[in-house]
Structure formats: C-alpha cells, structure tokens
Amino acid sequence: MRFGKEIERKIAEAAEIIKGGGVVAFPTETVYGLGANAYDEKAVKKIFELKGRPQDNPLIVHISKKQDIYLVAREVPHNAKILIREFWPGPLTLVLPKNPSIPDVVTAGLDTVAVRMPAHPIALKIIKLSGVPIAAPSANISGKPSATQPEHIKKYFGEKVFIIEGKVKIGIESTVLDMTEDIPKILRPGAITKEMIERKIGKVEVFDYIKDSIPKSPGLKYRHYAPDADLILILNRKKMIEFIAQNKELWELKGRKVAVFFFQKKPVNFEHIPNVHIFISGKNLREFAKNLFKILIEKGEKYDVMIFEGVEEKGIGLGIMNRLKKAAKIIVD
Ligand code: AMP
Ligand code: MG
C-alpha cells in the first residue's frame, strides 16, 4: 500500500523508535495500540509503566505476515489455521502455546501468548519495517476507555508518546479466542463474532466474567473502560424511560448533567426534562461499536451521568454489551 509522503516519513520514524527500544501509538482497525518490540523486555516494560497497567495483565503480539505466527507461538492447531485463513488480517486474536523467544513480561508469565495480524495498512507497515513482532495493548491509561482518535491519546499521555494518526474502523478491541482449550473460548467478544467463528470451526464457548470465577487471563479481573461520568446501563427501553422520569427531581435538584443514549432512534413523545440531553448511540450495531469509546471519553468529560440503552447480545452486540457492562456503575435489568 502507498501512503502520502508525510505518512511514509512518520511510519519510518515510528519503526526507528520501535527498533531503538521505544514506544509508539498507532492506529489499527479496532482501536489505537501502544506498541513496542515484543522481544525487548525493557521496551515492553515501558508500555506497562505508561499505561499504569498491572504486571499480570498480558499483551497481544502483532505480526504483519501470517507465517510470522511461528515466531510467536510454539504450535498452531488445525482450527486456528482455519481461522487465520478466514479472518486474518483482521480483528481476531488467538491465544496459543507460547514460543520461548517471547519474553515472560509480554505474557505476564503465562505459557500462552495472544497474537493477531491487524488489518490496518499503517499498523502492518510499522510492524514490517520494524522487523519484529510488536507487543501492543490498547493506547489508554489502564482502566479507562480505549482510544479511537489521536486526541484521546494526547489526553491520556500528553506529549509523552509518538503518535501516528489514522482512521479506526471498528471501534472496539479485537475478539480474543483461547485456542488452548478443548472447546475454544471467547475471552473477549469483538467484531469477529461467535456466530462467524462457529460457522468455520463449530462450537465455541464465551467466557463469563461473573460466572467463571477463575479468570483464564488475569487481565479479565480488572475494572475496565470507566468513563469520567457515572455510567448507568439499562437493558430495555421501557425501563429506561421510567428510570429517567422517576429520577427527574434528582437531576434537577442536584443539577447533575445527564446524557441519555438511545439505540437507533429516540422514543416518541419523550418529554423534555431539564438537565437531561438525548443522543443516539448508533443507527445500527456497527455504528454503535464505532462510536462507543468516543462517547465514553468525550461525553464522559462533559456530563455527570451517562445512561445507555442496552442492545441484544448477538453479533457485535455481544462485544458492545461486554464493554458497557464493565464500564457501568449500575446495571438495571
Ligand atoms: P488489550 O491489550 O487492551 O487489547 O488487552 C489484551 C487482552 O488480551 C486482555 O484482555 C488480555 O487479558 C488478553 N490476553 C493477552 N494475552 C493473553 C493470554 N496469553 N491468555 C489469555 N488472554 C490474553
Ligand atoms: Mg485495553
């Protein structure tokens, strides 16, 4: 792929920074990543420091060619090969037995490694020019919503990290699929959906962070995506309208600014309530996913309370609800 001169120059600079043991923020098709040379323990440690990420939360390793998977993983089972053929490059991360050349700091000491080939020309070119796999978590402060715009990275890190700007298409992080179990398990739902995976390899399970008390990955136990505002997630529209009306005096009295996000369309005859502003989270699920972190970060700064209408947990809706549930202070069903 050919880029403009300016982007070419910045990509080359980013690759030099990676080779020199530094950290760069770059766009992928899912969200922005904060990357370093996966072989360089010191460089990877810088990512943890910048993000304030707990040491026991492993990173995803990114490659630019399918065959490079053998640099990262020790073995690749047949079903993983099928998924790679179907979905790479793309927003699907596979958890596989780890190749010993990947330092423990990347995988938080686990014997498994998470790996993916992103479908973003800028990300692919940086990895290729660096000549090494790149360990990259989402480019946010640990526990905060992921960045989908360069402004979000500046908000989190100021001038501390080199940023390459580019467009993010999907808006939520990759699907993480653990291939080391008899029945593969989705540890984090994303744009490559359960339905899409099952069509190719048969039954898969979904990790449930409430029911599965012992997380497969330590990272699954941490609070995520918390916006500056209090987030209330309400699973159906009727309850949502009741909830807003019932708390009317509360919003007025306390002067709390409330942003309400309905999915697809506003309810008819919804009366005006002081301090309450109505928005649409997305016209469809894809659009909601793309808007989600931007809303959490940017509206979270401006409002005291954000109320979201839930969506059906199907397709990418499962990924959206996973993020909203983790971000929520209160869930009303
Ligand atoms: P992020 O870096 O924000 O995209 O998060 C990476 C996700 O991948 C987290 O949910 C991690 O827990 C998960 N992950 C990374 N490595 C592994 C692994 N070896 N086993 C299970 N999950 C992993
Ligand atoms: Mg993250």
Coordinates of C-alpha atoms and ligand atoms in Angstrom, one line a residue:
M1 CA 0.0 0.0 0.0
R2 CA 1.2 3.5 -0.8
F3 CA 0.8 6.4 1.6
G4 CA 1.4 10.1 1.3
K5 CA 5.0 11.3 1.8
E6 CA 4.3 12.7 5.2
I7 CA 2.7 9.4 6.5
E8 CA 5.6 7.4 4.9
R9 CA 8.0 9.5 6.8
K10 CA 6.2 9.1 10.1
I11 CA 5.9 5.4 9.7
A12 CA 9.6 5.1 9.1
E13 CA 10.2 7.2 12.2
A14 CA 7.9 5.0 14.2
A15 CA 9.8 1.9 13.1
E16 CA 13.1 3.5 14.1
I17 CA 11.6 4.3 17.6
I18 CA 10.5 0.7 17.9
K19 CA 13.9 -0.7 16.8
G20 CA 15.5 1.7 19.4
G21 CA 13.5 0.2 22.2
G22 CA 10.9 3.0 22.3
V23 CA 7.1 3.0 22.3
V24 CA 4.7 4.4 19.6
A25 CA 0.9 4.9 19.4
F26 CA -0.5 3.8 16.1
P27 CA -4.0 3.1 14.6
T28 CA -5.3 -0.4 14.0
E29 CA -8.7 -1.2 12.6
T30 CA -10.0 -1.9 16.1
V31 CA -8.6 0.9 18.4
Y32 CA -5.2 2.6 18.7
G33 CA -2.4 0.5 20.0
L34 CA 0.6 1.4 22.1
G35 CA 3.4 -0.7 20.7
A36 CA 7.0 -1.8 21.4
N37 CA 9.4 -4.5 20.2
A38 CA 7.9 -7.8 21.7
Y39 CA 11.4 -9.3 22.0
D40 CA 12.7 -6.3 24.1
E41 CA 11.8 -6.8 27.7
K42 CA 12.8 -3.2 28.7
A43 CA 10.8 -1.7 25.9
V44 CA 7.7 -3.8 26.8
K45 CA 8.1 -2.7 30.4
K46 CA 7.7 0.9 29.3
I47 CA 4.2 0.1 28.0
F48 CA 3.2 -1.2 31.4
E49 CA 4.6 1.9 33.0
L50 CA 3.0 4.4 30.6
K51 CA -0.4 2.8 31.0
G52 CA -0.2 2.0 34.7
R53 CA -1.1 -1.5 33.6
P54 CA -0.9 -4.2 36.2
Q55 CA 2.1 -6.5 35.5
D56 CA -0.1 -9.6 35.4
N57 CA -2.2 -8.4 32.5
P58 CA -0.7 -9.8 29.3
L59 CA -0.3 -8.0 26.0
I60 CA -1.3 -9.0 22.4
V61 CA 1.6 -9.6 20.0
H62 CA 1.0 -8.1 16.5
I63 CA 2.5 -9.5 13.3
S64 CA 2.5 -8.4 9.7
K65 CA 2.6 -11.8 7.9
K66 CA 0.7 -14.9 8.7
Q67 CA 3.8 -17.1 8.6
D68 CA 5.3 -15.0 11.4
I69 CA 2.9 -16.7 13.8
Y70 CA 5.7 -19.3 14.3
L71 CA 7.9 -16.5 15.8
V72 CA 5.3 -16.0 18.5
A73 CA 3.5 -19.4 19.0
R74 CA 5.0 -22.8 19.7
E75 CA 2.3 -24.6 17.8
V76 CA -0.7 -23.7 15.7
P77 CA -3.6 -26.2 15.9
H78 CA -5.7 -27.1 12.8
N79 CA -8.7 -25.0 13.8
A80 CA -6.5 -22.0 14.5
K81 CA -5.2 -22.3 10.9
I82 CA -8.7 -22.3 9.5
L83 CA -9.5 -19.1 11.5
I84 CA -6.3 -17.5 10.3
R85 CA -7.1 -18.3 6.7
E86 CA -10.6 -16.8 7.1
F87 CA -10.1 -13.8 9.4
W88 CA -6.5 -12.6 9.1
P89 CA -5.6 -9.9 8.7
G90 CA -8.5 -8.8 11.0
P91 CA -9.8 -8.2 14.5
L92 CA -9.3 -11.8 15.8
T93 CA -6.7 -12.5 18.4
L94 CA -5.7 -16.2 19.0
V95 CA -4.4 -17.5 22.4
L96 CA -1.9 -20.2 21.6
P97 CA 1.0 -22.0 23.3
K98 CA 3.9 -19.5 23.7
N99 CA 7.1 -19.6 21.8
P100 CA 10.0 -19.4 24.3
S101 CA 11.5 -16.5 22.4
I102 CA 8.7 -14.2 23.6
P103 CA 9.7 -12.8 27.0
D104 CA 7.6 -13.5 30.0
V105 CA 6.8 -9.8 30.6
V106 CA 4.7 -9.9 27.4
T107 CA 2.5 -12.8 28.5
A108 CA 2.6 -12.0 32.3
G109 CA 4.4 -15.3 32.8
L110 CA 1.7 -17.4 31.2
D111 CA 2.6 -20.3 29.0
T112 CA 0.3 -19.0 26.3
V113 CA 0.5 -16.0 24.0
A114 CA -2.1 -13.8 22.3
V115 CA -1.4 -13.0 18.7
R116 CA -3.0 -11.3 15.8
M117 CA -2.4 -9.8 12.4
P118 CA -4.2 -6.4 12.2
A119 CA -6.0 -5.2 9.1
H120 CA -4.7 -1.6 9.0
P121 CA -2.1 -0.6 6.4
I122 CA -0.3 1.8 8.8
A123 CA 0.0 -0.9 11.6
L124 CA 1.1 -3.5 9.1
K125 CA 3.8 -1.2 7.6
I126 CA 5.2 -0.3 11.1
I127 CA 5.5 -3.9 12.1
K128 CA 7.1 -4.8 8.7
L129 CA 9.6 -2.0 8.8
S130 CA 10.5 -2.7 12.5
G131 CA 11.3 -6.2 11.5
V132 CA 10.0 -7.6 14.8
P133 CA 6.6 -8.7 16.3
I134 CA 5.1 -5.7 18.2
A135 CA 3.5 -6.2 21.6
A136 CA 0.7 -3.6 21.8
P137 CA -2.2 -3.2 24.2
S138 CA -4.8 -0.5 23.6
A139 CA -3.4 3.0 23.9
N140 CA -5.2 4.2 27.1
I141 CA -4.5 4.6 30.8
S142 CA -5.3 1.2 32.4
G143 CA -8.9 1.1 33.4
K144 CA -10.0 4.0 31.1
P145 CA -11.9 3.7 27.8
S146 CA -9.7 2.8 24.8
A147 CA -8.6 5.5 22.3
T148 CA -10.1 5.6 18.9
Q149 CA -8.9 9.2 18.0
P150 CA -5.4 10.8 18.3
E151 CA -6.9 13.4 20.6
H152 CA -7.7 10.6 23.1
I153 CA -4.1 9.6 23.2
K154 CA -3.0 13.2 23.8
K155 CA -5.5 13.4 26.6
Y156 CA -4.0 10.3 28.2
F157 CA -0.3 10.7 27.6
G158 CA 0.2 14.3 26.6
E159 CA 3.4 14.7 24.5
K160 CA 5.0 11.6 26.1
V161 CA 4.3 9.3 23.1
F162 CA 4.9 9.5 19.4
I163 CA 1.6 9.2 17.6
I164 CA 0.8 8.2 14.0
E165 CA -2.7 9.4 13.1
G166 CA -5.0 7.2 11.1
K167 CA -8.6 6.1 10.9
V168 CA -10.0 3.4 13.2
K169 CA -12.9 1.5 11.6
I170 CA -14.3 -0.9 14.2
G171 CA -14.1 1.0 17.5
I172 CA -13.9 -1.9 19.9
E173 CA -10.9 -4.2 20.6
S174 CA -10.3 -7.5 18.8
T175 CA -12.1 -10.7 19.7
V176 CA -9.8 -12.8 21.9
L177 CA -10.2 -16.5 21.3
D178 CA -8.5 -19.0 23.5
M179 CA -7.4 -22.0 21.3
T180 CA -5.7 -23.9 24.1
E181 CA -8.9 -25.5 25.5
D182 CA -10.8 -28.5 24.1
I183 CA -13.6 -26.2 23.2
P184 CA -12.2 -22.8 22.2
K185 CA -13.4 -19.9 24.4
I186 CA -14.0 -16.3 23.6
L187 CA -12.3 -14.4 26.4
R188 CA -13.3 -11.0 24.9
P189 CA -16.0 -10.6 22.3
G190 CA -15.4 -8.3 19.3
A191 CA -16.2 -7.7 15.6
I192 CA -15.3 -11.3 14.6
T193 CA -18.4 -12.7 16.3
K194 CA -19.2 -16.0 17.9
E195 CA -21.5 -16.8 15.1
M196 CA -18.8 -16.1 12.5
I197 CA -16.3 -18.3 14.3
E198 CA -18.8 -21.2 14.9
R199 CA -19.6 -21.3 11.2
K200 CA -15.9 -22.1 10.5
I201 CA -14.9 -24.4 13.4
G202 CA -18.1 -25.5 15.2
K203 CA -19.0 -24.8 18.9
V204 CA -17.1 -22.2 20.9
E205 CA -17.8 -21.0 24.5
V206 CA -18.0 -17.5 25.8
F207 CA -16.1 -16.5 29.0
D208 CA -18.5 -15.1 31.5
Y209 CA -16.7 -12.7 33.9
I210 CA -19.4 -13.2 36.5
K211 CA -19.9 -17.0 36.3
D212 CA -16.3 -18.0 35.5
S213 CA -14.8 -17.1 38.8
I214 CA -11.2 -18.1 38.0
P215 CA -10.2 -16.0 35.0
K216 CA -8.2 -17.6 32.3
S217 CA -6.3 -14.4 31.9
P218 CA -5.6 -12.3 35.0
G219 CA -6.5 -9.2 32.9
L220 CA -10.1 -10.3 32.9
K221 CA -10.5 -9.4 36.6
Y222 CA -9.7 -5.7 36.3
R223 CA -12.2 -2.9 36.0
H224 CA -12.3 -1.5 32.5
Y225 CA -13.4 1.4 30.4
A226 CA -14.5 3.6 33.3
P227 CA -15.5 7.0 31.9
D228 CA -15.3 10.2 33.9
A229 CA -19.1 10.2 34.3
D230 CA -21.2 7.6 36.2
L231 CA -22.5 5.1 33.7
I232 CA -25.9 3.5 34.1
L233 CA -26.7 0.7 31.7
I234 CA -30.4 -0.1 31.3
L235 CA -31.4 -3.3 29.4
N236 CA -34.7 -2.2 28.0
R237 CA -36.2 0.9 26.7
K238 CA -39.4 0.9 28.8
K239 CA -37.4 0.7 32.0
M240 CA -35.1 3.4 30.7
I241 CA -37.9 5.9 30.1
E242 CA -39.3 5.1 33.6
F243 CA -35.9 5.4 35.2
I244 CA -35.3 8.8 33.7
A245 CA -38.8 10.1 34.6
Q246 CA -38.6 8.7 38.2
N247 CA -35.3 10.4 38.9
K248 CA -36.4 13.7 37.4
E249 CA -36.2 15.6 40.6
L250 CA -32.8 14.2 41.4
W251 CA -31.3 15.5 38.1
E252 CA -33.0 18.9 38.6
L253 CA -32.3 19.2 42.3
K254 CA -28.6 18.2 42.3
G255 CA -28.0 19.9 39.0
R256 CA -26.3 16.9 37.6
K257 CA -25.9 16.9 33.8
V258 CA -27.3 13.7 32.3
A259 CA -26.6 12.3 28.8
V260 CA -29.0 9.6 27.6
F261 CA -28.1 7.3 24.7
F262 CA -30.9 5.5 22.9
F263 CA -30.0 2.9 20.3
Q264 CA -31.2 3.5 16.7
K265 CA -34.0 6.1 17.4
K266 CA -35.4 8.4 20.1
P267 CA -38.7 7.3 21.7
V268 CA -41.7 9.1 20.6
N269 CA -43.3 11.7 22.8
F270 CA -40.3 11.8 25.1
E271 CA -40.9 14.9 27.2
H272 CA -38.2 17.4 27.8
I273 CA -36.5 17.1 31.2
P274 CA -34.2 19.9 32.5
N275 CA -30.5 18.8 32.6
V276 CA -31.2 15.7 30.5
H277 CA -29.8 15.6 27.0
I278 CA -30.8 12.9 24.5
F279 CA -28.4 11.3 22.0
I280 CA -28.4 8.3 19.6
S281 CA -25.7 5.8 20.4
G282 CA -25.7 4.5 16.8
K283 CA -28.1 3.8 13.9
N284 CA -27.0 0.2 13.9
L285 CA -24.7 -2.1 15.9
R286 CA -21.6 -1.4 13.8
E287 CA -22.1 2.3 14.2
F288 CA -22.6 2.0 18.0
A289 CA -19.4 0.0 18.3
K290 CA -17.5 2.7 16.3
N291 CA -18.9 5.5 18.5
L292 CA -18.7 3.7 21.8
F293 CA -15.3 4.7 23.2
K294 CA -15.5 8.2 21.7
I295 CA -18.8 8.7 23.5
L296 CA -17.4 7.3 26.8
I297 CA -14.3 9.6 26.6
E298 CA -15.7 12.8 25.2
K299 CA -19.3 12.8 26.6
G300 CA -17.9 11.4 29.9
E301 CA -15.9 14.7 30.3
K302 CA -18.9 16.9 29.8
Y303 CA -21.6 15.1 31.7
D304 CA -22.0 13.8 35.3
V305 CA -24.2 10.8 34.4
M306 CA -24.5 8.7 31.2
I307 CA -27.4 6.4 30.7
F308 CA -27.2 3.8 27.9
E309 CA -29.9 1.7 26.4
G310 CA -28.6 -1.9 26.1
V311 CA -28.6 -3.9 22.9
E312 CA -29.2 -7.5 22.0
E313 CA -26.1 -9.6 22.8
K314 CA -25.8 -11.0 19.3
G315 CA -23.2 -10.4 16.7
I316 CA -21.1 -7.4 17.6
G317 CA -23.8 -6.5 20.1
L318 CA -22.1 -9.0 22.5
G319 CA -18.9 -7.0 22.3
I320 CA -20.7 -3.7 22.9
M321 CA -22.5 -5.1 25.9
N322 CA -19.3 -6.6 27.3
R323 CA -17.7 -3.1 27.3
L324 CA -20.8 -1.3 28.6
K325 CA -21.2 -3.8 31.5
K326 CA -17.6 -3.4 32.5
A327 CA -17.8 0.4 32.3
A328 CA -21.1 0.6 34.2
K329 CA -21.6 1.6 37.8
I330 CA -25.1 0.4 37.8
I331 CA -26.9 -2.1 35.6
V332 CA -30.7 -2.1 35.6
D333 CA -32.4 -5.1 34.0
Ligands
AMP1 P1 -5.6 -5.0 25.3 O1 -4.1 -5.0 25.3 O2 -6.2 -3.9 26.0 O3 -6.1 -5.2 23.9 O4 -6.0 -6.3 26.1 C1 -5.4 -7.5 25.7 C2 -6.4 -8.6 26.1 O5 -5.8 -9.9 25.7 C3 -6.6 -8.7 27.5 O6 -8.0 -8.9 27.8 C4 -5.7 -9.8 28.0 O7 -6.2 -10.4 29.1 C5 -5.8 -10.8 26.8 N1 -4.6 -11.6 26.7 C6 -3.4 -11.3 26.3 N2 -2.6 -12.4 26.4 C7 -3.3 -13.4 26.8 C8 -3.1 -14.8 27.1 N3 -1.9 -15.3 27.0 N4 -4.1 -15.5 27.5 C9 -5.3 -15.0 27.7 N5 -5.6 -13.7 27.4 C10 -4.7 -12.9 27.0
MG2 MG -7.1 -2.4 26.7

